[in-house]
Coordinates of C-alpha atoms in Angstrom, one line a residue:
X161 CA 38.3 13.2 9.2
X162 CA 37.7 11.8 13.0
X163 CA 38.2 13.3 15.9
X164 CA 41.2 10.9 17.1
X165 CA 43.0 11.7 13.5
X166 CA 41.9 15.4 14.0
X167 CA 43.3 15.4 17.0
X168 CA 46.7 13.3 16.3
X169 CA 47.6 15.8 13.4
X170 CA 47.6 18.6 16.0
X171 CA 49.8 16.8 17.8
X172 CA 52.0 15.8 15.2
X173 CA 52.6 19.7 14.1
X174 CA 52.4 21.4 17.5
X175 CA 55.1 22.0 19.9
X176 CA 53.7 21.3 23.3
X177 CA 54.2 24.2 25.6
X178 CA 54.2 21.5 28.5
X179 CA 56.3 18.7 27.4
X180 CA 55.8 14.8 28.8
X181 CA 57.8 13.5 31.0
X182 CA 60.0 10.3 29.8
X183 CA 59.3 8.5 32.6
X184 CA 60.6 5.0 31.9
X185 CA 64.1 7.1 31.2
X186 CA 64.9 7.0 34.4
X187 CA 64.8 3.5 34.9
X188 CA 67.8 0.9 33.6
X189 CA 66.7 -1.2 30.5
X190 CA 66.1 -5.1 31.8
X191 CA 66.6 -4.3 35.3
X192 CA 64.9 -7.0 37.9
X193 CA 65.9 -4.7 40.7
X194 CA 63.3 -4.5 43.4
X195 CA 62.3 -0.7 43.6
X196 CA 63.3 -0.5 47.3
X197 CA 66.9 -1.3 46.1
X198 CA 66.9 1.1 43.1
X199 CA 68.6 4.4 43.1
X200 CA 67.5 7.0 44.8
X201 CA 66.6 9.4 41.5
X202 CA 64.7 5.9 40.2
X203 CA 62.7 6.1 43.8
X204 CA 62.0 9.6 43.8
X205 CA 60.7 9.5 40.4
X206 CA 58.5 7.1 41.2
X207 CA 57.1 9.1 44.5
X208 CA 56.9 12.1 42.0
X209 CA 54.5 10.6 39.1
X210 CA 52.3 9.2 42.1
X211 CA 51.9 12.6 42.9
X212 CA 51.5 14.4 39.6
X213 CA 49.3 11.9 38.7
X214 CA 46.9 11.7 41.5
X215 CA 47.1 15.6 41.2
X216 CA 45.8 15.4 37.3
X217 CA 42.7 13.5 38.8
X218 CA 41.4 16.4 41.0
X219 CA 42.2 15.5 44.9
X220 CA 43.6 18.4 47.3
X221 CA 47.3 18.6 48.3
X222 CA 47.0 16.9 51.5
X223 CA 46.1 13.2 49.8
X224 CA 48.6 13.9 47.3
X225 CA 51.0 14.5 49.8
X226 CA 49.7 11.6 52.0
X227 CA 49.7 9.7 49.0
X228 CA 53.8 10.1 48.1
X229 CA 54.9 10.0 51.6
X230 CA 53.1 6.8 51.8
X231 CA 55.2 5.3 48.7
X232 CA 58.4 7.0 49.8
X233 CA 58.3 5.3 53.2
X234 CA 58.1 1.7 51.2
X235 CA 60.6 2.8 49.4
X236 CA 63.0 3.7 52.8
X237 CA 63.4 7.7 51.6
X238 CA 62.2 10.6 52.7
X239 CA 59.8 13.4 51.1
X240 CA 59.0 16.6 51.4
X241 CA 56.2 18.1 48.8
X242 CA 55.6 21.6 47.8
X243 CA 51.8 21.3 45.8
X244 CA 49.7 23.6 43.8
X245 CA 47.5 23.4 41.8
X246 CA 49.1 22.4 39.0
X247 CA 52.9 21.8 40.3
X248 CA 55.0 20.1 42.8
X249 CA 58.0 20.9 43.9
X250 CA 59.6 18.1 46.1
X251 CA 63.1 17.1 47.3
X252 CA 63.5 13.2 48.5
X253 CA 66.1 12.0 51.0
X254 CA 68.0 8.5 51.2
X255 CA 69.0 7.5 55.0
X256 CA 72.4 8.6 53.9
X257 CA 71.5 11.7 53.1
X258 CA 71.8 11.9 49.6
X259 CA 69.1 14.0 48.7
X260 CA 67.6 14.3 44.7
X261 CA 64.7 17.4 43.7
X262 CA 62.6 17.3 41.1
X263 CA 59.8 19.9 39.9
X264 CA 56.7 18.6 38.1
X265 CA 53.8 20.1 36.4
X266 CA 50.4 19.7 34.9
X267 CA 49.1 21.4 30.9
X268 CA 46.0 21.8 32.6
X269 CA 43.7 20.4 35.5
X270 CA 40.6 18.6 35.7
X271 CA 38.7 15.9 37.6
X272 CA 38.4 12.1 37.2
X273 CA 37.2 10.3 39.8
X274 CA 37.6 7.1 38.3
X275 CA 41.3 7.2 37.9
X276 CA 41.5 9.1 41.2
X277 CA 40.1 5.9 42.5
X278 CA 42.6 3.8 40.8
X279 CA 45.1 5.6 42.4
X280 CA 44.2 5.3 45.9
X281 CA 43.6 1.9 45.4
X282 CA 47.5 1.3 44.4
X283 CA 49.2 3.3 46.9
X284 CA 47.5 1.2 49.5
X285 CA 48.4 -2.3 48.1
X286 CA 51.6 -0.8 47.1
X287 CA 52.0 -1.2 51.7
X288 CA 51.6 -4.9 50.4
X289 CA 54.5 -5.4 48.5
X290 CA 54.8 -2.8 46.0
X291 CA 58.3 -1.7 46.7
X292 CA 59.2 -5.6 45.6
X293 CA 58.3 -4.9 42.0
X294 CA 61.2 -3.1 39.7
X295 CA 60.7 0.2 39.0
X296 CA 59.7 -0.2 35.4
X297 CA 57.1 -2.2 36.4
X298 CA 55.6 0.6 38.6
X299 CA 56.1 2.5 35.8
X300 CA 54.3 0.0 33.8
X301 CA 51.0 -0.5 36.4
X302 CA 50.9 3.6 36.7
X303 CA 50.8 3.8 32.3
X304 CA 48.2 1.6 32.4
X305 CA 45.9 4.1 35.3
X306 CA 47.5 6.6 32.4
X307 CA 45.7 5.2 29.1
X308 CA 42.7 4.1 30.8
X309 CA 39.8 5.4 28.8
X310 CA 37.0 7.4 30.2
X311 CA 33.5 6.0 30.5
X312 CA 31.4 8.0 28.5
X313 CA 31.2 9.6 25.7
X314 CA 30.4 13.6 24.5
X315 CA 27.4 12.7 23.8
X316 CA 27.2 11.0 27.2
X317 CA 28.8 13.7 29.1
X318 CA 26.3 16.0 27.3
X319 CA 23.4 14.2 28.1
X320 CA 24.9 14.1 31.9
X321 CA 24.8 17.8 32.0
X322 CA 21.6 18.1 30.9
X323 CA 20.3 15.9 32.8
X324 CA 22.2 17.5 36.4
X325 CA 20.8 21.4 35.1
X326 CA 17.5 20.0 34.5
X327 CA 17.1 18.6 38.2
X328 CA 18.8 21.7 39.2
X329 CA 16.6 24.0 38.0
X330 CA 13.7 22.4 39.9
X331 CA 15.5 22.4 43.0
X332 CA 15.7 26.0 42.5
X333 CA 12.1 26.7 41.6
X334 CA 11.6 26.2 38.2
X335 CA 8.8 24.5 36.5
X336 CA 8.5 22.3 33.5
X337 CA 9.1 24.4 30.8
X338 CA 12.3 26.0 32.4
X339 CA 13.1 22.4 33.1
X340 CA 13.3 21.0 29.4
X341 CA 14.7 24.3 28.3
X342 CA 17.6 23.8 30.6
X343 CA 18.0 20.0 29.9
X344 CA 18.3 21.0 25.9
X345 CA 20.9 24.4 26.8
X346 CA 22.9 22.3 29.0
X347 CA 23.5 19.5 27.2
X348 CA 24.2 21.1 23.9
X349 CA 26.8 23.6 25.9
X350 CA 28.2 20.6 28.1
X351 CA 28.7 18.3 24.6
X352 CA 30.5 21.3 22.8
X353 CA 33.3 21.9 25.8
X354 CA 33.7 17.9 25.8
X355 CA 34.5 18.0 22.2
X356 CA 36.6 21.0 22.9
X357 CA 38.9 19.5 26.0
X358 CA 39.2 16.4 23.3
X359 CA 41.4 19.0 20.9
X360 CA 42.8 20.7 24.1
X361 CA 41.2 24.2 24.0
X362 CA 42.7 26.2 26.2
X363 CA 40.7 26.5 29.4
X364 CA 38.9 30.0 29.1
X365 CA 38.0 29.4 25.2
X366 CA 35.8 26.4 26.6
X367 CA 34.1 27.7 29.3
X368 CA 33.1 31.1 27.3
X369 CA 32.1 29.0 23.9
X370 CA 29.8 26.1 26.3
X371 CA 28.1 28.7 28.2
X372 CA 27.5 30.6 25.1
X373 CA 26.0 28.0 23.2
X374 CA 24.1 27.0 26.6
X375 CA 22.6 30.0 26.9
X376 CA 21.8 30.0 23.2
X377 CA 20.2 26.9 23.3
X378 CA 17.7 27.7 26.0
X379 CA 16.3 30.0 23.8
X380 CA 16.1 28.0 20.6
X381 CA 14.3 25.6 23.2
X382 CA 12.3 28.3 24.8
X383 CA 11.2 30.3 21.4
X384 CA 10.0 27.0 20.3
X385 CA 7.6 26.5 23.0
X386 CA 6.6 30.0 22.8
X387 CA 5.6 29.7 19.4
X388 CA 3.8 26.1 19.2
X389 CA 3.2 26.2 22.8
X390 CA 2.1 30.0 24.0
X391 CA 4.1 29.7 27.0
X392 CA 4.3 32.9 29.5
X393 CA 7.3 34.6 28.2
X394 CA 8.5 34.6 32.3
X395 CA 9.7 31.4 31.5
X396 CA 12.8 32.7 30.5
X397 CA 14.5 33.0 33.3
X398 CA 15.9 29.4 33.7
X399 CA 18.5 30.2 31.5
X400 CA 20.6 30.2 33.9
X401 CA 20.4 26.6 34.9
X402 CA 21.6 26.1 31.8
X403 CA 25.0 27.3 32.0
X404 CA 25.5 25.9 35.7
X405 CA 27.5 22.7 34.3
X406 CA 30.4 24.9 34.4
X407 CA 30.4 25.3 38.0
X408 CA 33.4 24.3 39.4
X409 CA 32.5 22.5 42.7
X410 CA 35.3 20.4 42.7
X411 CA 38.4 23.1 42.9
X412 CA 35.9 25.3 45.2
X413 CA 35.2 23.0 48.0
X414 CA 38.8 21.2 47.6
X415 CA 40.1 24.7 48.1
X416 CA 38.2 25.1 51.3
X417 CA 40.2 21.5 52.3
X418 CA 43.6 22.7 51.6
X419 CA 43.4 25.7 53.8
X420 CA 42.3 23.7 56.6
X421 CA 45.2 21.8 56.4
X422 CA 47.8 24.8 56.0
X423 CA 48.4 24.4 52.0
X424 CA 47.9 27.7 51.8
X425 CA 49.6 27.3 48.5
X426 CA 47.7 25.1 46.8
X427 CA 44.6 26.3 48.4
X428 CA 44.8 30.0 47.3
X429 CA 45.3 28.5 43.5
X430 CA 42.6 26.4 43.3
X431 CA 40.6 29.3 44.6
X432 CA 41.7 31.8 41.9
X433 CA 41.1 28.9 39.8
X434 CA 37.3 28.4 40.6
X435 CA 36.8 32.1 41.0
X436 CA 38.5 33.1 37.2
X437 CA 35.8 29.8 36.1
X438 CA 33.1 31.6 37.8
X439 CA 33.9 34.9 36.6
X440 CA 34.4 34.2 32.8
X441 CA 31.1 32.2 33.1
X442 CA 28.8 34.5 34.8
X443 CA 29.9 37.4 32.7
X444 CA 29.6 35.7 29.3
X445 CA 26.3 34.5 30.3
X446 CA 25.5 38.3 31.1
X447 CA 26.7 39.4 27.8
X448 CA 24.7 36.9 25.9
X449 CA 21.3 37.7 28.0
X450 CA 21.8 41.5 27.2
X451 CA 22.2 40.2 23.4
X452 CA 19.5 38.3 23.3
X453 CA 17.0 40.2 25.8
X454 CA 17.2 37.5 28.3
X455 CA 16.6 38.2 32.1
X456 CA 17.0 36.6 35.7
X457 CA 13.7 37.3 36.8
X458 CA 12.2 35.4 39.8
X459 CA 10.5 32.1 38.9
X460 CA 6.7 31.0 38.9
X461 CA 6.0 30.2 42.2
X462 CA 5.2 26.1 41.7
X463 CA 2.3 26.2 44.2
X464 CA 3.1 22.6 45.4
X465 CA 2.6 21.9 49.5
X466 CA 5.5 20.8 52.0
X467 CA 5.4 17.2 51.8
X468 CA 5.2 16.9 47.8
X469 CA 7.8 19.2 47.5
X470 CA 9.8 17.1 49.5
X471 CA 9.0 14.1 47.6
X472 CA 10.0 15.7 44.4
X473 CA 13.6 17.2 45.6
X474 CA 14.7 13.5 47.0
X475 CA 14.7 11.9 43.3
X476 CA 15.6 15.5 41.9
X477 CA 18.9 16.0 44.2
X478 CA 19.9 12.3 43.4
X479 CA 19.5 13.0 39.5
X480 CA 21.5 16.3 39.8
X481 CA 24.4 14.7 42.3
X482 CA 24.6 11.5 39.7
X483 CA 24.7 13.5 36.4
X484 CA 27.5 15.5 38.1
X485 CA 29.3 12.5 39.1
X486 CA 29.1 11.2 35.8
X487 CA 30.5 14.2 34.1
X488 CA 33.5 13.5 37.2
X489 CA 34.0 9.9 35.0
X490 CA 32.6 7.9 38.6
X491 CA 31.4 4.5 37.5
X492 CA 27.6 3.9 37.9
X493 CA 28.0 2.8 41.1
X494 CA 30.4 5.5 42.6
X495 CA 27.8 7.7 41.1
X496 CA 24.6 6.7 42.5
X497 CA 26.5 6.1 46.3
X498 CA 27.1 10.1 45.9
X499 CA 23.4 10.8 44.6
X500 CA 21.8 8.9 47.7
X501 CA 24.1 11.1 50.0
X502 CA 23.5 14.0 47.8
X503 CA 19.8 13.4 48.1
X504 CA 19.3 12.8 51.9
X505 CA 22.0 15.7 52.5
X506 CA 20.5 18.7 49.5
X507 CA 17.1 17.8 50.1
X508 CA 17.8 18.6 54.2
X509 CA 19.8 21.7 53.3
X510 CA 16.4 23.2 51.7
X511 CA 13.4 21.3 53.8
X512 CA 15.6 23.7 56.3
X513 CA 15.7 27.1 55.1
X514 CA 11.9 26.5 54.2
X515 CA 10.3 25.1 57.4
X516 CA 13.1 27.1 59.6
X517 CA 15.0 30.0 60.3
X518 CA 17.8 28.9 59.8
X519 CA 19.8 31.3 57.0
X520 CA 21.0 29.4 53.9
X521 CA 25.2 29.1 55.3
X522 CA 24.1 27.4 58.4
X523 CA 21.6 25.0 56.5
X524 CA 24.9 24.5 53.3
X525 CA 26.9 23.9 56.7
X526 CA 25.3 20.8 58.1
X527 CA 24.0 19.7 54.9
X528 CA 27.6 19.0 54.1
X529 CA 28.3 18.1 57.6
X530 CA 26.1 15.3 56.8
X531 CA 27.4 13.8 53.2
X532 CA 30.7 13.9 55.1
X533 CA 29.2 11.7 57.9
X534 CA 27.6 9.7 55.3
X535 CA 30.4 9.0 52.8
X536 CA 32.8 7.8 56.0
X537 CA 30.3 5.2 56.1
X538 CA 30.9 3.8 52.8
X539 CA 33.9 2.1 52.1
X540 CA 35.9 1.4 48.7
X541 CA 35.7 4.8 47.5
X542 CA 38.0 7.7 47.7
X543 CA 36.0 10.0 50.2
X544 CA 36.5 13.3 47.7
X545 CA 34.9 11.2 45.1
X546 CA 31.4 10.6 47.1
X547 CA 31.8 14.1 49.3
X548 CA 32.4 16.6 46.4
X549 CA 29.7 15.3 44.0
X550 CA 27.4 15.5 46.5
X551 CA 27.7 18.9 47.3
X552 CA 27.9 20.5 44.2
X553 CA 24.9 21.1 43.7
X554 CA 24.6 23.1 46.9
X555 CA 27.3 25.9 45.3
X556 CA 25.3 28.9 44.4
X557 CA 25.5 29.4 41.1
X558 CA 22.4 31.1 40.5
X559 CA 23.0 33.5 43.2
X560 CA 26.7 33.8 42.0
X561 CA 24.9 34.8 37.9
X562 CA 22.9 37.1 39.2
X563 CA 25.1 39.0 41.8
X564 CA 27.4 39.4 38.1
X565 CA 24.2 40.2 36.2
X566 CA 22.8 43.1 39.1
X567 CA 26.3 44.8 38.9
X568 CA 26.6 45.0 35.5
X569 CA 23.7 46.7 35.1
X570 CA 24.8 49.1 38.1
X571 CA 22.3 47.6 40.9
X572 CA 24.9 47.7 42.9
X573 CA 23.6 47.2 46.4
X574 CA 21.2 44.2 44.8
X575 CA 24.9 42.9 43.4
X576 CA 26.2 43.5 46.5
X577 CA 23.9 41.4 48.1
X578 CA 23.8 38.4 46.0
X579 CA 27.3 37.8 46.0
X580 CA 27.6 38.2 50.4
X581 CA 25.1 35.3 50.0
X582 CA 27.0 33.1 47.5
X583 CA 29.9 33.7 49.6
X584 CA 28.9 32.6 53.0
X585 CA 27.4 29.7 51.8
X586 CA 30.6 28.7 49.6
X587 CA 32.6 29.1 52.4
X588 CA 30.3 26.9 54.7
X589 CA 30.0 24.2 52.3
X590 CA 34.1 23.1 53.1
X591 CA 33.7 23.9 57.1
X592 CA 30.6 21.1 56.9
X593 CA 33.2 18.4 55.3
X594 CA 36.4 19.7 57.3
X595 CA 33.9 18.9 60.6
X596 CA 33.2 15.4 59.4
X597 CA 36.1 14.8 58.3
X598 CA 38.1 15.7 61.7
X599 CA 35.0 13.9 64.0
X600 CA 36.0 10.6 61.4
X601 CA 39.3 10.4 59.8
X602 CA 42.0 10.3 62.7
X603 CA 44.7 10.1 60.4
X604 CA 43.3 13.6 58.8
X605 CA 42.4 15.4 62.5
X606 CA 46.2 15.7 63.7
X607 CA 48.2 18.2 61.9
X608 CA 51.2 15.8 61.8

């Protein structure tokens, strides 16, 4: 049996907790009317699956918000949006006062940068005559963003990860060996939660089950080149860069955003969100190390000078940024314009906390200060798409493992001191953006 009939006999026996909205109900059959004309409950529906939908793809509540006040304006209503992370709550109001609420939500949420793109892209022609179409051909143009197949494939994805965790694990001192191992954990662990979001898994099932099988992985790989090899059993310890596929950059910095701008709401969620990922992750990953006699020991000093160091982390942040942007569904191109601003901006980050003394929140602070500066430059994108990829792999996801790792095996003041680290350089990661952002994006500096 195949994955697609797999996965449409689940759905044919199931009864979906979240149930689809019938959107085309709300429009009359054969009607020609142009949507600025429509009713008002036609209208709002339409300024609500704008925002649902570009909330699906990943973006904070501020460009969803942006993004239906934009349409509702067209459409001669007004709107005012409640977002979370995986709701809206909104009321829309006619100029005669004739107002019509609606609540929306999500099964789940996830990124997809691609259709996130799509998105933007129609609320700004939709300034160039949108509102002249009828509503059910909206609702036509918006199915279509809806059905739109991803890019690439499990195996794809997989190979992705594996690819990103193997560049990261350089970055973060590891050799070949940890390398390879790392590039085989990650992708086997990043292929399994593909297939697993494909059957809809709840959330918590995949992250535990793909950072299991990560971890497991690395020491098939590793045992191997042990025994045909006689590789120092030290080694080991880029297990770790493995299992950081699961990171959850995207919620994590777009959490950061959405404070900034007062969504405290939808801010706080996507926090909790990022921190439960985190937390499931890093202490399955302990478990399995204590099965298996793993441990996050320092790695083998590489011995390489300043300038061939910096050499090596240019192409290595670029391969990292663009495997992560590919697991976000970016095109090729969308994904190598975030790996050249993820490899001028990572590989600044650590050429500073190396040659200066400057502490590792400052340097995560105008590394991202920089991708921001740089992603205004390039046009045609959504902004979140280039900005978020590229700083991903600045989260700390090593020092976030082993700050779960020291505590659980009551080193608490080692614990203790991992996790203040992770923390100030998580929370200096959004303040670099947020600065760009307000020194470039007018329409983004004014609070109204």
């Amino acid at each position: 049996m195949s994955g697609e009939e797999a996965n449409s006999m689940l759905q044919s026996v199931m009864k979906h907790h979240h149930m689809q909205m019938p959107w085309h109900n709300f429009t009359p059959d054969n009607s020609n009317t142009p949507a600025k004309r429509a009713t008002l409950k036609e209208k709002a529906t339409l300024v609500g699956r704008v925002g649902i939908m570009l909330l699906s793809y990943g973006t904070g509540a501020w460009r969803v918000r942006d993004s239906m006040n934009t349409i509702a304006r067209e459409l001669n209503i007004s709107c005012s949006a409640d977002v979370g992370l995986v709701s809206i709550e909104y009321t829309c109001v006619d100029e005669e006062g004739h107002g019509y609420t609606q609540a929306l939500s999500l099964a789940s949420t996830g990124v997809n940068t691609d259709k996130l793109s799509e998105m933007e892209q129609f609320v700004m022609d939709f300034n160039k005559g949108g509102s002249d179409l009828s509503a059910e051909q909206i609702h036509e143009i918006l199915d279509e963003v809806e059905r739109k197949p991803g890019h690439y494939t499990a195996i794809m994805a997989g190979l992705a990860a594996a690819s990103a965790c193997c560049a990261f694990v350089f970055l973060l001192g590891g050799g070949l060996v940890e390398m390879l191992c790392s590039f085989v954990g990650a992708g086997f662990g990043n292929y399994i939660r593909r297939k697993m979001i494909e059957r809809r898994i709840t959330l918590l099932a995949c992250v535990s089950v793909s950072v299991a099988v990560a971890c497991i992985f690395y020491l098939i790989a590793f045992k191997s080149l042990v025994a045909i090899m006689h590789v120092s059993l030290q080694h080991e310890a880029g297990y770790i860069g493995a299992m950081l596929f699961v990171i959850p950059g995207f919620p994590f910095i777009t959490s950061g955003l959405d404070i900034a701008k007062l969504d405290m709401r939808s801010g706080l969620e996507r926090m909790m969100y990022a921190i439960m990922i985190i937390t499931v992750a890093t202490l399955v990953g302990w478990v399995v190390a204590m099965a298996v006699h793993l441990k996050p020991v320092n790695f083998i000093p590489l011995d390489l000078g300043v300038i061939p160091m910096m050499l090596l982390r240019i192409p290595a942040s670029f391969v990292g940024v663009f495997g992560f942007s590919i697991m976000f569904n970016s095109t090729i191109e969308m994904a190598t314009w975030a790996g050249i601003i993820g490899a001028i901006a990572n590989t600044l980050r650590l050429e500073l906390v190396d040659l200066t003394n400057i502490p590792a929140g400052a340097a995560a602070f105008t590394a991202a200060l920089v991708a921001g500066l740089l992603a205004s430059l390039i046009k045609g994108y959504p902004r979140i798409s280039l900005t978020v990829p590229s700083i991903v792999i600045m989260v700390p996801g090593l020092y976030m493992y082993r700050a779960v790792y020291n505590i659980g095996v009551a080193s608490i003041n080692v614990g203790a001191t991992w996790l203040t680290e992770a923390a100030l350089i998580v929370m200096f990661l959004p303040l670099g953006l947020i600065t760009a952002r307000i020194l470039t994006d007018k329409k983004w500096r004014y609070k109204d």
